[in-house]
Tab-separated table of N, CA and C in Angstrom:
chain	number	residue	atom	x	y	z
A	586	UNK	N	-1.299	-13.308	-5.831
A	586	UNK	CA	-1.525	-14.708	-5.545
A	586	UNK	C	-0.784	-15.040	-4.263
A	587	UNK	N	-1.269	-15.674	-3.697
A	587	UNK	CA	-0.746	-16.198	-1.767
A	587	UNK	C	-0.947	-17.584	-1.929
A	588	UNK	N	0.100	-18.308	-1.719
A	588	UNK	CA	0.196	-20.052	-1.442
A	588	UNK	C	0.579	-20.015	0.325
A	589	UNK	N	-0.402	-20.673	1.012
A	589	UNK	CA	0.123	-21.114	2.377
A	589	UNK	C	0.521	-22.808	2.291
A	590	UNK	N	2.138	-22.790	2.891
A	590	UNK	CA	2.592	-23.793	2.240
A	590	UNK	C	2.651	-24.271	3.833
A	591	UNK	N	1.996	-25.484	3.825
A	591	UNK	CA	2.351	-26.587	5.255
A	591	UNK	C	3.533	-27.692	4.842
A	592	UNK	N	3.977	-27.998	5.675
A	592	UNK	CA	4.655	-29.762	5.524
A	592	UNK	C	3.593	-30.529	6.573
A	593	UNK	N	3.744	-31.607	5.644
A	593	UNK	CA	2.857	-32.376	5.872
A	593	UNK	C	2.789	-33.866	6.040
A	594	UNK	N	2.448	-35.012	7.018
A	594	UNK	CA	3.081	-36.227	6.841
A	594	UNK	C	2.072	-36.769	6.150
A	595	UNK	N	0.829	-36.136	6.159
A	595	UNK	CA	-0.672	-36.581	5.637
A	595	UNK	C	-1.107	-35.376	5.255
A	596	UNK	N	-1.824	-35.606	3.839
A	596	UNK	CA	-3.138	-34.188	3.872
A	596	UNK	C	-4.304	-35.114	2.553
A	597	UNK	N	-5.253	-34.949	3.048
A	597	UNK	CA	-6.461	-34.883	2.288
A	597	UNK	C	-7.515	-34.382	1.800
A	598	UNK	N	-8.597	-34.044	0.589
A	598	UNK	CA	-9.468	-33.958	0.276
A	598	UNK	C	-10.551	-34.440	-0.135
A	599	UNK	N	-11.763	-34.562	1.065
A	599	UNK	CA	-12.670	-34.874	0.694
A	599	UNK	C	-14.026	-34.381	0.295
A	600	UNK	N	-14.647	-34.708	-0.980
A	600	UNK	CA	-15.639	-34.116	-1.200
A	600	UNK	C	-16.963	-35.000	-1.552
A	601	UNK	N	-18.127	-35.156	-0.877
A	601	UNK	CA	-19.059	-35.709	-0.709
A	601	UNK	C	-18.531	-37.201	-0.699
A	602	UNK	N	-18.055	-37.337	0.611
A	602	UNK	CA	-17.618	-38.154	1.192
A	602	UNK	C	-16.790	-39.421	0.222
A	603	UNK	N	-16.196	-38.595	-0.793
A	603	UNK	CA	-14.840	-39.378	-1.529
A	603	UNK	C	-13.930	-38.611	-1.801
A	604	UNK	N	-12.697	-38.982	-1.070
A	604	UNK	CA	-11.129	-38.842	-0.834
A	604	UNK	C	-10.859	-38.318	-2.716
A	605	UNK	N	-10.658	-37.081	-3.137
A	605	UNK	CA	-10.526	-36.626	-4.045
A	605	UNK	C	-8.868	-36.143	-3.957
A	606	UNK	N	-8.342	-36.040	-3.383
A	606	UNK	CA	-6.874	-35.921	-3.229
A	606	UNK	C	-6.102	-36.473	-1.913
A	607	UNK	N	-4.800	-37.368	-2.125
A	607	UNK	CA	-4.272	-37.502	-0.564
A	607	UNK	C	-2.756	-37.641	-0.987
A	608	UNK	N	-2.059	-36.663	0.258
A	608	UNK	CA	-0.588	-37.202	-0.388
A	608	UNK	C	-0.057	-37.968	1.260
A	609	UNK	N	0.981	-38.179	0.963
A	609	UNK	CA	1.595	-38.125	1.947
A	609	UNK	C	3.310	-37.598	2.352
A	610	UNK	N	3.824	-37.540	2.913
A	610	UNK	CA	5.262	-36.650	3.645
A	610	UNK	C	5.357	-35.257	1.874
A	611	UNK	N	4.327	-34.195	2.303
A	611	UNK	CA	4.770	-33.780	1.286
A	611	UNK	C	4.377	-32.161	1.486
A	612	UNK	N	3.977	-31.346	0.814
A	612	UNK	CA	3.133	-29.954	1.390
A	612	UNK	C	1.601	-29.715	0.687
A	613	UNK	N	1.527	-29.364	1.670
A	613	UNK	CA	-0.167	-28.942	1.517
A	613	UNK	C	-0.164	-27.397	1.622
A	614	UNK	N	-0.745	-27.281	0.151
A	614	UNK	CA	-0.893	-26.065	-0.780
A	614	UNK	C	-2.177	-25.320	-0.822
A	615	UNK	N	-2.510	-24.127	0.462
A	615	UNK	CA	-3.447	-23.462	0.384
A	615	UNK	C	-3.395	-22.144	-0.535
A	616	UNK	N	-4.272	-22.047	-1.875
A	616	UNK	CA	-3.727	-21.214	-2.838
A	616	UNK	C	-4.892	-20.159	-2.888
A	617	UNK	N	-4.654	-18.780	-2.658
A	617	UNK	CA	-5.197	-17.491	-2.670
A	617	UNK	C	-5.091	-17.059	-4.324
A	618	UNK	N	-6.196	-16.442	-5.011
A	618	UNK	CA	-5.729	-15.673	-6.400
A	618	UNK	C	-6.467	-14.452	-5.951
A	619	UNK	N	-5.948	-13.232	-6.442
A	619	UNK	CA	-6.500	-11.904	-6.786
A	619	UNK	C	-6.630	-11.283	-7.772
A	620	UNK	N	-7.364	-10.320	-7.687
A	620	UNK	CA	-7.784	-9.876	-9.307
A	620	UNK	C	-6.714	-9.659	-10.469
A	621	UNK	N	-5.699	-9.397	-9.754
A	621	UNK	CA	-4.609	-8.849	-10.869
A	621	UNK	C	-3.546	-9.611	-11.237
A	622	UNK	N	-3.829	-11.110	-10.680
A	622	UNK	CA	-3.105	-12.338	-11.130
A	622	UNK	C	-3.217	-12.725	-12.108
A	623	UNK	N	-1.720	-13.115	-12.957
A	623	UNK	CA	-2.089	-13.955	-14.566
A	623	UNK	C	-1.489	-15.175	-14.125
A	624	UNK	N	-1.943	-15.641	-15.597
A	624	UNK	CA	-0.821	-17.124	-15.662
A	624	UNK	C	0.851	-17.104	-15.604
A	625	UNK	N	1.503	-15.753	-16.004
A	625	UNK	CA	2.732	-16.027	-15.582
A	625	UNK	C	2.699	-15.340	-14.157
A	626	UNK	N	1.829	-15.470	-12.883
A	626	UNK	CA	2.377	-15.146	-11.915
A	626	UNK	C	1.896	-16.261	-11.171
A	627	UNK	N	0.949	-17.295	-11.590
A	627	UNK	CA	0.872	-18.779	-11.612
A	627	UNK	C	2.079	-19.665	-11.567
A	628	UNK	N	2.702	-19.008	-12.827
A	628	UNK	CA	3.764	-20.179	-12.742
A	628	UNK	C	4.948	-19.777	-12.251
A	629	UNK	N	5.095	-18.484	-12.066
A	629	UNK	CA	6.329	-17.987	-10.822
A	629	UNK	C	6.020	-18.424	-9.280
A	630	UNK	N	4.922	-18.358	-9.092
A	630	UNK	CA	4.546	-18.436	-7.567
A	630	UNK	C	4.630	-20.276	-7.475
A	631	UNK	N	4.373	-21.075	-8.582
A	631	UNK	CA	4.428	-22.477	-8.593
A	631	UNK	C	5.992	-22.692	-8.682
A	632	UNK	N	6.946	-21.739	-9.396
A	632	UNK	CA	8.262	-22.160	-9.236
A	632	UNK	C	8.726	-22.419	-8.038
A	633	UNK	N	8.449	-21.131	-7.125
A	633	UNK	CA	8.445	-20.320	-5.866
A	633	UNK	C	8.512	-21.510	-4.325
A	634	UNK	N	6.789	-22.323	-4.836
A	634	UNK	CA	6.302	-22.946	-3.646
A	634	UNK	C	7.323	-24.250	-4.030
A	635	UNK	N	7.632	-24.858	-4.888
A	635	UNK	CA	8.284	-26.477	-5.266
A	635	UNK	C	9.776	-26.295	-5.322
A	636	UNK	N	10.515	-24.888	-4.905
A	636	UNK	CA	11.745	-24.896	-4.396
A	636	UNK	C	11.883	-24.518	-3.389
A	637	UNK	N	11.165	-23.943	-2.925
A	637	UNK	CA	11.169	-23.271	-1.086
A	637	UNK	C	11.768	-24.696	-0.167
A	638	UNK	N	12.797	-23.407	0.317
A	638	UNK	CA	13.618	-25.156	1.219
A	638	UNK	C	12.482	-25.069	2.906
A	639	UNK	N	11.641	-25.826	2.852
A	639	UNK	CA	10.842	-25.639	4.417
A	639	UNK	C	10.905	-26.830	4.654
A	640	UNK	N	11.439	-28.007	3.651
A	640	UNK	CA	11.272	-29.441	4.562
A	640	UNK	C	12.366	-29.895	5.093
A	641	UNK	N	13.117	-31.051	6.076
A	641	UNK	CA	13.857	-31.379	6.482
A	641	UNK	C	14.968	-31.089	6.244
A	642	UNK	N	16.287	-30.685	6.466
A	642	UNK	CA	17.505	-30.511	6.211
A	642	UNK	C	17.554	-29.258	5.366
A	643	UNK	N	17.015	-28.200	5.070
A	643	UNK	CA	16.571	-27.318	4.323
A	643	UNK	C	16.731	-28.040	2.953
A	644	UNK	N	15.806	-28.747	2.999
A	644	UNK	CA	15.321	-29.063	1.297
A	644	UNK	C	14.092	-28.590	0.516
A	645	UNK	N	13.662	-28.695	-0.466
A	645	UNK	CA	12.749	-28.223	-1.350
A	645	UNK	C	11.651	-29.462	-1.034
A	646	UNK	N	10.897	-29.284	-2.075
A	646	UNK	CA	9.789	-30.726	-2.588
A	646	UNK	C	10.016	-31.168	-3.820
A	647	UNK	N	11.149	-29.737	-4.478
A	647	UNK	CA	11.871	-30.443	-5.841
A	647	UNK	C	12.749	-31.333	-5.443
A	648	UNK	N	13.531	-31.042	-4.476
A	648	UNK	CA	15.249	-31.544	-4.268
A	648	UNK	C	14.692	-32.933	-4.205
A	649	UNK	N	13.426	-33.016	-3.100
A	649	UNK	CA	13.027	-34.601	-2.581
A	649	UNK	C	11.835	-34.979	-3.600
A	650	UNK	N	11.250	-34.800	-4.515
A	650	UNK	CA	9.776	-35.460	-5.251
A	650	UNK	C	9.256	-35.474	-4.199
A	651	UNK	N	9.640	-34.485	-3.651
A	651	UNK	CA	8.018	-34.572	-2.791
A	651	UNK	C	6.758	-34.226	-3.367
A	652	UNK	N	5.538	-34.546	-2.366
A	652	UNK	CA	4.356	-34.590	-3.464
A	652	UNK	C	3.376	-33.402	-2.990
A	653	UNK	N	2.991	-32.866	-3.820
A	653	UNK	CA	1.927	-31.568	-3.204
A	653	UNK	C	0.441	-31.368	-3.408
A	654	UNK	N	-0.224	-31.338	-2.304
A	654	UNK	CA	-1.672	-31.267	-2.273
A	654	UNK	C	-2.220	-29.805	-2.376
A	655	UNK	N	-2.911	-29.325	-3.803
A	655	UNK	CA	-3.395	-27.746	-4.036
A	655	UNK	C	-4.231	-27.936	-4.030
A	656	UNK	N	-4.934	-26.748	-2.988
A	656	UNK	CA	-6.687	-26.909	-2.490
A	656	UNK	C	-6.636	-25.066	-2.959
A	657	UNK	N	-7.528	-24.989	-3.540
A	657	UNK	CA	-8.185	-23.100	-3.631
A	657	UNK	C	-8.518	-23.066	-2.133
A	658	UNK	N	-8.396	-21.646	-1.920
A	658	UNK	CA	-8.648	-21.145	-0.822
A	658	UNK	C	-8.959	-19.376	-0.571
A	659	UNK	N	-9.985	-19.132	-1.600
A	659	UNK	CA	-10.189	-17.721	-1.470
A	659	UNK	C	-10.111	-16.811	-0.404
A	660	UNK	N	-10.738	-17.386	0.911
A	660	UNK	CA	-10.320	-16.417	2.314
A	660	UNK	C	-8.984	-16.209	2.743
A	661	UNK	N	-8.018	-16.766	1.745
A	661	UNK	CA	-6.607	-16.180	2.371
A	661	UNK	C	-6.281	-14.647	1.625
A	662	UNK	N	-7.627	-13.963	0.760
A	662	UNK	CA	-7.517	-12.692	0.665
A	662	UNK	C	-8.920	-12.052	1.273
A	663	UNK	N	-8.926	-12.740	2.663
A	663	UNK	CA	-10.104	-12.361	3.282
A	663	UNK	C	-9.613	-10.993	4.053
A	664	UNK	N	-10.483	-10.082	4.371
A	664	UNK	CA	-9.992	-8.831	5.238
A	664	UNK	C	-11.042	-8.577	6.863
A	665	UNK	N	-10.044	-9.060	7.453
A	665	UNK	CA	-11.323	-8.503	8.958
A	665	UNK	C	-10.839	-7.573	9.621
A	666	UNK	N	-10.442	-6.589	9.139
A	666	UNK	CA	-9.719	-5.574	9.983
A	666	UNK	C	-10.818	-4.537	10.850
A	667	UNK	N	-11.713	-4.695	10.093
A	667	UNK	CA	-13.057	-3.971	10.357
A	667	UNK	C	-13.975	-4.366	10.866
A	668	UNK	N	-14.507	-4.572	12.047
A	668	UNK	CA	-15.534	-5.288	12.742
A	668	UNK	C	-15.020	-6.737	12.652
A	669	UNK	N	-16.594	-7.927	12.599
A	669	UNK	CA	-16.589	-9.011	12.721
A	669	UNK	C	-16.842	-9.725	11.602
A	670	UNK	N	-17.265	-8.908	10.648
A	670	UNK	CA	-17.092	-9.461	9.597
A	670	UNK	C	-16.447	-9.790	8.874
A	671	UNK	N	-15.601	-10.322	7.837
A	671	UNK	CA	-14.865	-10.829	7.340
A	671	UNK	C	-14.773	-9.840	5.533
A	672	UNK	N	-14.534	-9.230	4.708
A	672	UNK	CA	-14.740	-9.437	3.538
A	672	UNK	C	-13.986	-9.857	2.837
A	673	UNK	N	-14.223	-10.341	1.318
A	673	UNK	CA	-13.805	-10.813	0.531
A	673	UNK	C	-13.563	-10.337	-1.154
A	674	UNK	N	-13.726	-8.996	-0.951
A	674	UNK	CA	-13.390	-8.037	-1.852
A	674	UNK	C	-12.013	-8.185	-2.743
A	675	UNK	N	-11.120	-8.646	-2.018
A	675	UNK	CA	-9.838	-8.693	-2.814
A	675	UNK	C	-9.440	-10.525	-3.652
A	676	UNK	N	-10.536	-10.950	-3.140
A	676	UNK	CA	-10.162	-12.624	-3.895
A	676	UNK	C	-10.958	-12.314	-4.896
A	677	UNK	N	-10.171	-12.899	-6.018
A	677	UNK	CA	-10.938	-12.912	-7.340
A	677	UNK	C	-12.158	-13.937	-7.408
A	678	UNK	N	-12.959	-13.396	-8.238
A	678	UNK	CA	-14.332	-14.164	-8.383
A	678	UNK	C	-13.807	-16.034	-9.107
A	679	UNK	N	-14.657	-16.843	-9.006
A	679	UNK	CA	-14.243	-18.530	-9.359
A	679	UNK	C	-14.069	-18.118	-10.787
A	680	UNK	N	-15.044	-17.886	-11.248
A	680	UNK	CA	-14.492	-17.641	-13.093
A	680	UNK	C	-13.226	-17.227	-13.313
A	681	UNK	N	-12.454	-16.408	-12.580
A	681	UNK	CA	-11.206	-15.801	-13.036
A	681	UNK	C	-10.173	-16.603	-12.138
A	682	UNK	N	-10.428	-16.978	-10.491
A	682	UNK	CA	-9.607	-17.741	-10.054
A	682	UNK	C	-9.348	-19.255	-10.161
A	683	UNK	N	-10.933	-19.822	-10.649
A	683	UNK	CA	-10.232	-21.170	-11.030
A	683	UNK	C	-9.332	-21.516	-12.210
A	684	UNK	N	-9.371	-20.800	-13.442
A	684	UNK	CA	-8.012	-21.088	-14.601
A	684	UNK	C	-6.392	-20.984	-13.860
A	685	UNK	N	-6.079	-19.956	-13.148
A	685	UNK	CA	-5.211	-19.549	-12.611
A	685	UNK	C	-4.335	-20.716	-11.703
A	686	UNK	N	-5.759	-21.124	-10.990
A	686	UNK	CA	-5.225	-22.443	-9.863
A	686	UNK	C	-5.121	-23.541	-10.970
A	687	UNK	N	-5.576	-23.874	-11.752
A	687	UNK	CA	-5.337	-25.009	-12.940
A	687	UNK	C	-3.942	-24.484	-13.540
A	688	UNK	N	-3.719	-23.249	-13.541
A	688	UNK	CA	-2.302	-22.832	-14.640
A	688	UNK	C	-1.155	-23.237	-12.726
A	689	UNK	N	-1.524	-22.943	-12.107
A	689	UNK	CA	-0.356	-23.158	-11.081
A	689	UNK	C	-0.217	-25.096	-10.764
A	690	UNK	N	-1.217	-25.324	-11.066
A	690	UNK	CA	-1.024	-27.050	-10.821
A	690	UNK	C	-0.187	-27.665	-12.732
A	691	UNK	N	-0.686	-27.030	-13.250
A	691	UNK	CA	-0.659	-27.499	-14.427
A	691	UNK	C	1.669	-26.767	-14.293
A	692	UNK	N	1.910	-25.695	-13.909
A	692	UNK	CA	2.731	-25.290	-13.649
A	692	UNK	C	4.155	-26.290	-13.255
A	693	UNK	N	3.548	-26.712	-11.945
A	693	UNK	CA	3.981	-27.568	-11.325
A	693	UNK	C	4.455	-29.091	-11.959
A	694	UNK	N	3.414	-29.292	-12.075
A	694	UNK	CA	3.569	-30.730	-12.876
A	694	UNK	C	4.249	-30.456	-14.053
A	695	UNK	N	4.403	-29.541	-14.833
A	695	UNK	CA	5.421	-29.241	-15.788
A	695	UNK	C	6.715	-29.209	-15.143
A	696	UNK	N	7.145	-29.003	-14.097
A	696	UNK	CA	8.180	-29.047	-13.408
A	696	UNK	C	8.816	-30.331	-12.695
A	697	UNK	N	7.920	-31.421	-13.060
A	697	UNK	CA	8.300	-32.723	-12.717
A	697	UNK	C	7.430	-33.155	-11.345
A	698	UNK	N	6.690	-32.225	-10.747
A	698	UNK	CA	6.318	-32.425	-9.432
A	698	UNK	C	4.959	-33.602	-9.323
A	699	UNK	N	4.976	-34.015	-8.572
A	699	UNK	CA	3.384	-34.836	-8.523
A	699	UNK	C	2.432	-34.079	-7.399
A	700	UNK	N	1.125	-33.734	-7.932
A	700	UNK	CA	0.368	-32.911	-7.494
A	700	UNK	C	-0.704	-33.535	-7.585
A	701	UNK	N	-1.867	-33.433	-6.640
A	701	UNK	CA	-3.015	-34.057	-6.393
A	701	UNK	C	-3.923	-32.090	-5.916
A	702	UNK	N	-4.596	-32.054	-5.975
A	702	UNK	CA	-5.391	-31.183	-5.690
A	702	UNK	C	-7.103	-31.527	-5.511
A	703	UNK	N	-8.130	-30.135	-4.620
A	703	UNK	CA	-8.918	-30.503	-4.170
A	703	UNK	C	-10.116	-30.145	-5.470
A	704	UNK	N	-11.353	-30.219	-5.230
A	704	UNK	CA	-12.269	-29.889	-6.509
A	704	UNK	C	-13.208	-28.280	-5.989
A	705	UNK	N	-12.175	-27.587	-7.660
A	705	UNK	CA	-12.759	-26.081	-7.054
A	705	UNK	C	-14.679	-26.483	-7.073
A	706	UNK	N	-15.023	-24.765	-6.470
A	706	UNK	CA	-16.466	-24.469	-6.221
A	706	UNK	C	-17.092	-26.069	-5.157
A	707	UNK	N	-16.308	-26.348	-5.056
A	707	UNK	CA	-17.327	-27.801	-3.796
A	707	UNK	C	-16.812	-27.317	-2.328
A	708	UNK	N	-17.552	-27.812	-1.463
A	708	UNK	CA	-17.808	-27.251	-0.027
A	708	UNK	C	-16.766	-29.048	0.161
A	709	UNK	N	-15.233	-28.975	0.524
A	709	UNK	CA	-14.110	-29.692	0.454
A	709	UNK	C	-14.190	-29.538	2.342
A	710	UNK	N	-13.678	-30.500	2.574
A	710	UNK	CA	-12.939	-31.482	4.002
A	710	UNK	C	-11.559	-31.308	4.114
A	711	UNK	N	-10.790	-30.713	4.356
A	711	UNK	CA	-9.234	-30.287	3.884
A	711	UNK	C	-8.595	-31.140	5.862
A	712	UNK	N	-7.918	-32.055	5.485
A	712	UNK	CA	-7.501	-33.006	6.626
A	712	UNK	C	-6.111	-32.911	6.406
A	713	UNK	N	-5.540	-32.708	7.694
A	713	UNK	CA	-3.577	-32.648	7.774
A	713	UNK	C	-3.421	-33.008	8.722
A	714	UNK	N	-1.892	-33.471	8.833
A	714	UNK	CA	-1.672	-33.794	9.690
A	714	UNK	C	0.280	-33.101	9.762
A	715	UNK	N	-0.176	-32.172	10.130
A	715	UNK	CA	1.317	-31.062	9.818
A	715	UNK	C	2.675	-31.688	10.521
A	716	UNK	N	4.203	-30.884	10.381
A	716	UNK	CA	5.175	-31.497	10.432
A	716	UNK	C	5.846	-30.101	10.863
A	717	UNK	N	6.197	-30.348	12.363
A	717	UNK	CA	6.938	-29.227	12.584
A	717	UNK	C	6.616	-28.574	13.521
A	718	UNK	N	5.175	-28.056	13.668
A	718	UNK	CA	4.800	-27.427	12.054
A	718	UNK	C	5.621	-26.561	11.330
A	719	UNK	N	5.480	-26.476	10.297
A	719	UNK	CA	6.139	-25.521	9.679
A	719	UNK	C	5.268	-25.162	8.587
A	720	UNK	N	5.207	-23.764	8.539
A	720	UNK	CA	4.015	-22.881	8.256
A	720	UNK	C	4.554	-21.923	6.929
A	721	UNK	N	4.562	-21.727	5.787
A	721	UNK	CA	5.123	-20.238	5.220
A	721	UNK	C	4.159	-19.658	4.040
A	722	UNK	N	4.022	-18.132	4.253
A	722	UNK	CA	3.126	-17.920	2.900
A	722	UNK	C	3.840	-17.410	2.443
A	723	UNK	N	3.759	-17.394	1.020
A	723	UNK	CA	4.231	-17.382	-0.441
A	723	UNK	C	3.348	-16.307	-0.834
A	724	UNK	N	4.120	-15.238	-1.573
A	724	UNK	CA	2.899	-14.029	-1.822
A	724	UNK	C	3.779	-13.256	-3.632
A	725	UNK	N	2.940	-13.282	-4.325
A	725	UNK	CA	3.379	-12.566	-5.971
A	725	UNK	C	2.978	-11.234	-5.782
């Protein structure tokens, strides 16, 4: 599992043109699953991303309630090493990766966090407005 974690002063999701998630001063959560991901590597990698000190003063998004926007993002186990094509061999199929991204939000919010996320299988609008930037992936 791979979380690309932004800070963020804005991030949104829109899907057929209604705002389905928006936070603000918080991180925006691009989340990768692979085949050999469970639910407890869901909720390690959700421990992982909501203490990572990447925001101001080296703080967390626990330390501050900060708020986090989780969008799926299967091409972050995309491979182009090979020509121009891209594949996608190593992201798990939606049947197996969407429970996983529900066990890492569901994770989270067990942890006190407030989480907004985008709507799996829809063709999503993913809008930021980054801080820093500051960029880090998170990998189980």
């Amino acid at each position: 599992m791979r979380a690309l974690v932004q800070t963020v002063s804005r991030a949104s999701v829109t899907v057929d043109d209604e705002v389905v998630g928006k936070i603000e001063d918080g991180l925006l959560v691009l989340l990768g699953v692979t085949h050999d991901d469970t639910a407890e590597t869901a909720r390690e990698l959700a421990r992982k991303t909501y203490e990572v000190r990447i925001l101001d003063d080296e703080k967390s998004a626990s330390d501050l309630g900060a708020p986090l926007l989780v969008v799926s993002q299967f091409t972050l186990y995309g491979d182009a090493r090979k020509g121009r094509r891209p594949t996608w061999s190593a992201a798990a199929p939606a049947a197996v990766a969407e429970p996983l991204v529900t066990a890492f939000v569901e994770a989270l919010r067990a942890r006190g966090a407030t989480v907004e996320t985008g709507r799996f299988r829809t063709h999503m609008l993913v809008e930021s407005v980054n801080v820093g930037p500051r960029t880090l992936l998170l990998e189980l």
